[in-house]
Tab-separated table of C-alpha atoms in Angstrom:
chain	number	residue	atom	x	y	z
A	1	MET	CA	90.827	90.220	59.285
A	2	GLU	CA	94.363	91.537	59.721
A	3	GLU	CA	95.008	94.571	57.084
A	4	THR	CA	98.149	93.836	54.915
A	5	LEU	CA	98.912	97.305	53.447
A	6	GLY	CA	101.815	96.164	51.237
A	7	VAL	CA	104.356	98.912	52.442
A	8	THR	CA	108.035	97.900	52.672
A	9	GLY	CA	111.478	99.235	54.093
A	10	ALA	CA	112.261	100.572	57.435
A	11	GLY	CA	109.607	101.058	59.866
A	12	ARG	CA	107.222	98.307	58.777
A	13	ILE	CA	106.849	95.739	61.578
A	14	PRO	CA	105.959	92.705	59.463
A	15	SER	CA	103.357	90.062	60.801
A	16	GLN	CA	105.332	86.975	62.436
A	17	GLN	CA	105.991	84.355	59.760
A	18	HIS	CA	107.980	81.452	59.421
A	19	GLY	CA	108.479	81.006	63.264
A	20	GLU	CA	110.304	84.393	63.656
A	21	PRO	CA	110.820	84.071	67.457
A	22	LEU	CA	109.183	86.316	69.942
A	23	ARG	CA	112.257	88.126	70.991
A	24	ASP	CA	113.127	89.384	67.145
A	25	THR	CA	109.227	90.665	67.016
A	26	ALA	CA	110.227	92.489	70.306
A	27	ALA	CA	113.349	93.950	69.222
A	28	ARG	CA	111.793	95.095	66.008
A	29	TYR	CA	109.258	97.029	68.293
A	30	ALA	CA	111.891	98.876	70.098
A	31	GLU	CA	114.847	99.054	67.616
A	32	GLU	CA	111.988	100.351	64.440
A	33	ARG	CA	109.413	101.878	66.158
A	34	HIS	CA	111.007	102.889	69.496
A	35	TRP	CA	108.207	101.421	71.767
A	36	ASP	CA	108.993	100.401	75.003
A	37	VAL	CA	108.490	96.523	75.842
A	38	VAL	CA	108.673	93.741	78.587
A	39	PRO	CA	107.768	90.565	78.594
A	40	GLY	CA	104.941	89.323	80.528
A	41	VAL	CA	103.142	85.591	81.625
A	42	TRP	CA	103.343	83.027	79.115
A	43	LEU	CA	101.082	80.053	78.556
A	44	GLU	CA	102.053	76.316	79.736
A	45	THR	CA	101.233	73.443	79.303
A	46	THR	CA	100.362	70.351	81.967
A	47	GLU	CA	98.385	67.097	81.230
A	48	GLY	CA	96.855	68.558	78.154
A	49	VAL	CA	95.587	71.595	79.344
A	50	GLU	CA	97.350	75.345	78.474
A	51	ARG	CA	97.404	77.538	81.711
A	52	CYS	CA	99.073	80.891	82.706
A	53	SER	CA	102.370	80.726	84.000
A	54	CYS	CA	100.985	83.019	87.032
A	55	GLY	CA	99.384	79.825	88.497
A	56	GLU	CA	95.984	81.090	88.838
A	57	ARG	CA	93.538	78.731	87.208
A	58	ALA	CA	90.667	80.991	86.394
A	59	CYS	CA	93.083	83.388	85.033
A	60	PRO	CA	91.013	86.262	83.005
A	61	ALA	CA	93.810	86.847	80.316
A	62	PRO	CA	95.804	83.652	80.671
A	63	GLY	CA	99.091	84.278	78.437
A	64	ALA	CA	98.800	87.827	78.188
A	65	HIS	CA	99.101	89.781	81.381
A	66	PRO	CA	102.297	91.147	83.324
A	67	ALA	CA	104.559	88.592	85.174
A	68	ASP	CA	105.986	91.248	87.545
A	69	GLU	CA	104.919	93.714	89.869
A	70	ASP	CA	107.885	95.762	88.577
A	71	TRP	CA	106.800	95.315	85.291
A	72	ALA	CA	106.554	99.119	84.260
A	73	ALA	CA	110.052	99.438	85.594
A	74	ARG	CA	111.622	97.042	83.982
A	75	ALA	CA	110.323	97.779	80.630
A	76	THR	CA	112.898	98.701	77.751
A	77	GLY	CA	113.535	100.403	74.690
A	78	SER	CA	116.558	98.180	73.698
A	79	ALA	CA	116.389	95.951	71.353
A	80	THR	CA	119.364	94.430	72.836
A	81	VAL	CA	117.984	94.381	75.811
A	82	ALA	CA	114.869	92.979	74.694
A	83	ARG	CA	116.335	90.072	73.118
A	84	GLU	CA	118.230	89.166	76.373
A	85	MET	CA	115.067	89.190	78.023
A	86	TRP	CA	112.958	87.006	75.543
A	87	THR	CA	115.876	84.938	75.138
A	88	GLN	CA	115.500	84.433	79.012
A	89	ARG	CA	111.722	83.923	78.607
A	90	PRO	CA	111.060	83.175	75.102
A	91	ALA	CA	107.434	82.426	74.929
A	92	ALA	CA	106.577	85.709	77.734
A	93	ALA	CA	103.735	87.690	76.260
A	94	LEU	CA	104.693	90.889	74.572
A	95	LEU	CA	103.739	93.829	76.293
A	96	LEU	CA	103.335	97.570	75.322
A	97	PRO	CA	103.580	100.169	78.132
A	98	THR	CA	101.273	102.853	77.635
A	99	GLY	CA	101.755	106.513	78.580
A	100	ARG	CA	105.461	106.820	76.833
A	101	THR	CA	106.008	106.702	73.515
A	102	PHE	CA	101.964	106.335	72.663
A	103	ASP	CA	98.606	106.058	74.645
A	104	ALA	CA	95.730	103.968	73.203
A	105	ILE	CA	92.062	104.431	72.780
A	106	GLU	CA	90.482	100.908	73.576
A	107	VAL	CA	86.763	100.157	72.078
A	108	PRO	CA	84.571	97.133	71.452
A	109	GLU	CA	85.858	95.319	68.307
A	110	THR	CA	82.186	95.701	66.301
A	111	ALA	CA	82.905	99.793	66.720
A	112	GLY	CA	86.311	99.717	66.308
A	113	PHE	CA	85.759	97.936	62.897
A	114	LEU	CA	82.982	100.774	61.844
A	115	ALA	CA	85.037	103.869	63.363
A	116	LEU	CA	87.855	102.316	61.151
A	117	ALA	CA	85.844	102.212	57.977
A	118	ARG	CA	84.196	105.899	58.907
A	119	MET	CA	87.609	107.708	59.330
A	120	GLU	CA	88.575	106.089	55.866
A	121	ARG	CA	85.244	108.154	54.339
A	122	MET	CA	86.168	111.099	56.817
A	123	GLY	CA	90.119	111.389	55.462
A	124	VAL	CA	91.596	110.192	59.123
A	125	THR	CA	94.453	108.467	59.076
A	126	PRO	CA	94.393	106.421	62.124
A	127	GLY	CA	97.667	104.842	63.662
A	128	PRO	CA	98.590	101.262	64.548
A	129	VAL	CA	95.416	99.265	65.529
A	130	THR	CA	95.625	95.904	67.441
A	131	ARG	CA	92.625	93.210	67.860
A	132	ALA	CA	92.494	90.735	70.319
A	133	PRO	CA	90.754	87.224	70.695
A	134	ASP	CA	89.205	89.456	74.193
A	135	ARG	CA	87.128	91.138	70.946
A	136	ARG	CA	88.774	95.141	71.761
A	137	MET	CA	90.659	97.194	69.776
A	138	ARG	CA	93.120	99.624	70.724
A	139	PHE	CA	93.819	102.164	68.825
A	140	PHE	CA	97.346	104.377	68.849
A	141	VAL	CA	97.245	107.737	69.539
A	142	LEU	CA	99.820	110.492	70.645
A	143	PRO	CA	101.595	110.226	74.265
A	144	GLY	CA	98.736	112.654	76.933
A	145	GLY	CA	96.142	111.654	74.259
A	146	ALA	CA	94.504	109.248	76.565
A	147	ALA	CA	93.732	112.176	79.264
A	148	LYS	CA	91.789	114.550	76.994
A	149	ALA	CA	89.301	111.484	75.920
A	150	GLY	CA	86.708	111.409	78.506
A	151	ASP	CA	86.185	115.042	78.656
A	152	LEU	CA	86.289	114.883	74.709
A	153	VAL	CA	83.435	112.123	74.840
A	154	ARG	CA	80.895	113.742	77.009
A	155	ARG	CA	81.724	117.066	74.688
A	156	LEU	CA	79.748	115.246	72.165
A	157	GLY	CA	76.955	114.479	74.500
A	158	TRP	CA	77.966	110.790	75.478
A	159	SER	CA	79.523	109.531	78.408
A	160	PRO	CA	82.589	107.096	77.847
A	161	GLU	CA	81.614	104.654	80.344
A	162	ALA	CA	78.511	103.658	78.843
A	163	LEU	CA	80.097	103.555	75.332
A	164	GLY	CA	82.715	101.241	76.032
A	165	LEU	CA	85.424	103.718	75.139
A	166	ARG	CA	88.750	103.285	77.890
A	167	PRO	CA	91.968	105.500	77.656
A	168	LEU	CA	95.299	103.818	78.504
A	169	ALA	CA	97.790	105.686	79.530
A	170	GLU	CA	100.593	105.870	81.954
A	171	GLY	CA	100.643	102.725	84.048
A	172	SER	CA	98.623	100.703	81.693
A	173	TRP	CA	99.508	98.150	78.769
A	174	LEU	CA	97.955	97.003	75.817
A	175	VAL	CA	99.513	93.171	74.646
A	176	ALA	CA	101.117	93.733	71.258
A	177	PRO	CA	101.045	90.855	68.198
A	178	PRO	CA	101.205	88.256	68.354
A	179	THR	CA	100.960	87.111	71.477
A	180	ARG	CA	98.354	84.108	71.861
A	181	PHE	CA	95.952	85.043	74.185
A	182	GLY	CA	94.697	81.388	75.827
A	183	GLY	CA	93.086	79.049	73.740
A	184	GLN	CA	91.139	82.135	71.835
A	185	GLY	CA	93.588	83.093	69.031
A	186	ALA	CA	96.707	85.397	69.064
A	187	VAL	CA	96.643	89.658	69.214
A	188	GLN	CA	96.314	90.436	65.012
A	189	TRP	CA	97.308	94.321	63.777
A	190	ALA	CA	93.790	95.543	62.585
A	191	ARG	CA	96.264	98.521	61.815
A	192	ARG	CA	99.873	97.402	60.899
A	193	PRO	CA	102.637	99.779	61.946
A	194	THR	CA	104.078	101.256	58.674
A	195	PRO	CA	106.234	104.366	57.851
A	196	ALA	CA	103.075	105.837	56.411
A	197	ASN	CA	101.581	105.766	60.354
A	198	ARG	CA	104.651	106.322	62.097
A	199	TRP	CA	103.223	109.989	63.408
A	200	LEU	CA	100.630	109.075	65.453
A	201	PRO	CA	97.042	110.675	65.579
A	202	ASP	CA	96.142	113.441	68.226
A	203	THR	CA	93.235	111.322	70.334
A	204	GLN	CA	91.110	114.591	68.737
A	205	GLU	CA	91.128	113.944	65.355
A	206	LEU	CA	89.658	110.043	66.438
A	207	ILE	CA	87.318	110.918	69.167
A	208	SER	CA	84.555	111.818	66.670
A	209	PRO	CA	84.527	108.552	64.632
A	210	LEU	CA	85.303	106.285	67.847
A	211	ALA	CA	82.422	107.772	69.546
A	212	TYR	CA	79.547	107.483	66.671
A	213	ALA	CA	80.792	104.323	66.211
A	214	CYS	CA	80.698	102.640	69.753
A	215	GLY	CA	77.469	104.463	70.094
A	216	ARG	CA	76.408	102.703	67.127
A	217	GLU	CA	77.214	99.630	69.045
A	218	THR	CA	76.687	99.855	72.637
A	219	ILE	CA	73.569	102.367	73.285
A	220	PRO	CA	69.795	101.302	71.891
A	221	ASN	CA	67.855	103.126	69.312
């Protein structure tokens, strides 16, 4: 379930309500959070069937991946340019490149919710967190944090691959709310961006509860 914090004012990214165009949401990310944004592919309806604009009939992420090979170079932090981009492609996926103003740590959804509960008990404040229909959650951390994740997990006695924990750094991206992921639903916020979490945590602050939660969910007792 998406968290609602009830925080208002500058810096709060609201959920997309009343049909807010994607271009406005993209502009908010750029203007209010200083995140780079880039449009991706989109969903097209042909003979009553939704398919990805990439043309691949068996697309593994329909409507939710980059559209161009040079997507990273096309990403912008300008709200004005973002509006222009989505005016040209109004249904395009909203993608956020990692390795710039933030990195991300990706984990299985069940482990992600368990980790959030554990963080609350530990008094750890996470940054924004997305949950997607692929049943994965992405935790935003400070830039450079993804590079440290593997070593930090191994020091705790686990393998990142065995845990299903994946760092997202420069050259990667994540799909931002409220992008639709094929016919499976939309990407949502598990922890919405607010003024309270504008300052992102370092990976070291989150890795213990994340690794513990992933270990409980993915490694048999």
